[in-house]
mmCIF file of C-alpha atoms in Angstrom:
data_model
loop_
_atom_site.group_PDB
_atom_site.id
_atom_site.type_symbol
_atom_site.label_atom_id
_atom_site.label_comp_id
_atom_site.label_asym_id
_atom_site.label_seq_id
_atom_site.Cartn_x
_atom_site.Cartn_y
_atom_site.Cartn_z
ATOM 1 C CA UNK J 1 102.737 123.482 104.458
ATOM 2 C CA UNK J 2 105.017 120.670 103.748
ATOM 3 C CA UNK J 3 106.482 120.601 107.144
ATOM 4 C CA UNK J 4 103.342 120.274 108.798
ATOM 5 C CA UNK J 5 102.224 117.174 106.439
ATOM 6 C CA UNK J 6 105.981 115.611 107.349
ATOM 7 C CA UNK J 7 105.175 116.778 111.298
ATOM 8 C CA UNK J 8 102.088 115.304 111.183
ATOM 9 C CA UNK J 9 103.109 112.195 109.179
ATOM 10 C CA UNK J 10 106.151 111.752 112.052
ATOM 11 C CA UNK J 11 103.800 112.245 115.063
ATOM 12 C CA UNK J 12 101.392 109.201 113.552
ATOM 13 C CA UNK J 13 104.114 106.965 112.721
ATOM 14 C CA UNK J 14 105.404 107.345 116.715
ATOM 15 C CA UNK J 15 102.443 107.171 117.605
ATOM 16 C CA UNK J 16 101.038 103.636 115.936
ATOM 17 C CA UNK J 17 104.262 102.030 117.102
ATOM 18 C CA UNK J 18 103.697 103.224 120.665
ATOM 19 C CA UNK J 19 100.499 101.636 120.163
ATOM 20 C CA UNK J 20 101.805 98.709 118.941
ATOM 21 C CA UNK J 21 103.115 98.010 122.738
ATOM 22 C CA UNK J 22 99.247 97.411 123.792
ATOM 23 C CA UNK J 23 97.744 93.830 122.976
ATOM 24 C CA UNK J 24 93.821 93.559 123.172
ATOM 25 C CA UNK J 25 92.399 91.697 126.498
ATOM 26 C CA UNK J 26 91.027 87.714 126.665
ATOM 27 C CA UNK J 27 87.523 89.750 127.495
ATOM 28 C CA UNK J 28 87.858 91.347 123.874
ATOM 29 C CA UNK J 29 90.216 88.695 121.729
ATOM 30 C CA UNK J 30 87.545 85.427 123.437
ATOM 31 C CA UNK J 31 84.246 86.684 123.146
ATOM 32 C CA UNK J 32 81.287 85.019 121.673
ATOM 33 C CA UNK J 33 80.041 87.055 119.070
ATOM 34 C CA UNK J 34 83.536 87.590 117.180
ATOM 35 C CA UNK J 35 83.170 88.503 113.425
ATOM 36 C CA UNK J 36 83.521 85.671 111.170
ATOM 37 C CA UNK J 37 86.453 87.159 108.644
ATOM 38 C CA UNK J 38 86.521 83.917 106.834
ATOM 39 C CA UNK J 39 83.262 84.521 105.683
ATOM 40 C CA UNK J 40 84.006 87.827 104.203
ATOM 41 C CA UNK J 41 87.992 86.764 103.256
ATOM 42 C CA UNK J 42 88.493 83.266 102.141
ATOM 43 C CA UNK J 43 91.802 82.646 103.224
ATOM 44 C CA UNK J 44 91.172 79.437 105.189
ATOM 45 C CA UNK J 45 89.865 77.462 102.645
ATOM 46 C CA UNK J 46 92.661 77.954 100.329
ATOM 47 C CA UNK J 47 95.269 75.394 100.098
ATOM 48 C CA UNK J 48 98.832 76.487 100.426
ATOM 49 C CA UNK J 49 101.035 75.067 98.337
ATOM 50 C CA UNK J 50 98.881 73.613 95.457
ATOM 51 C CA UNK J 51 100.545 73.046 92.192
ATOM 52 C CA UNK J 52 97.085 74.208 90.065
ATOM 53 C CA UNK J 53 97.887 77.866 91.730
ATOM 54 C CA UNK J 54 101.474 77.845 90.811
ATOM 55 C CA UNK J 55 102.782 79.524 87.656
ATOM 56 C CA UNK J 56 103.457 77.590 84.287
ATOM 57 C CA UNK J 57 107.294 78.247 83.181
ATOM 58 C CA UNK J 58 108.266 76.214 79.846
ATOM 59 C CA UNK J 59 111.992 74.808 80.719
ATOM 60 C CA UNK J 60 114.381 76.704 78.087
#
């Protein structure tokens, strides 16, 4: 049983790199109606870099 979980993990691991090769078309990756992520994962309104989201260390 083990060997066909470790089979089975091997064959998707070849396989989702050999997928990796394939990028999506301009028809798919341009369209109109594209999901809004931002809307669901606020990443972009983050600042990067901020000192208010940075750790306070006292100095020793």
């Amino acid at each position: 049983m083990n060997t066909l979980i470790a089979i089975l993990g091997l064959l998707s691991a070849l396989l989702f790199f050999y997928l990796l090769r394939f990028k999506a078309s301009s028809k798919q990756t341009n369209r109109s109606n594209r999901p809004k992520w931002s809307k669901y994962i606020p990443y972009k309104d983050e600042e990067r870099g901020s000192q208010s989201d940075d750790a306070d260390f006292p100095d020793k």
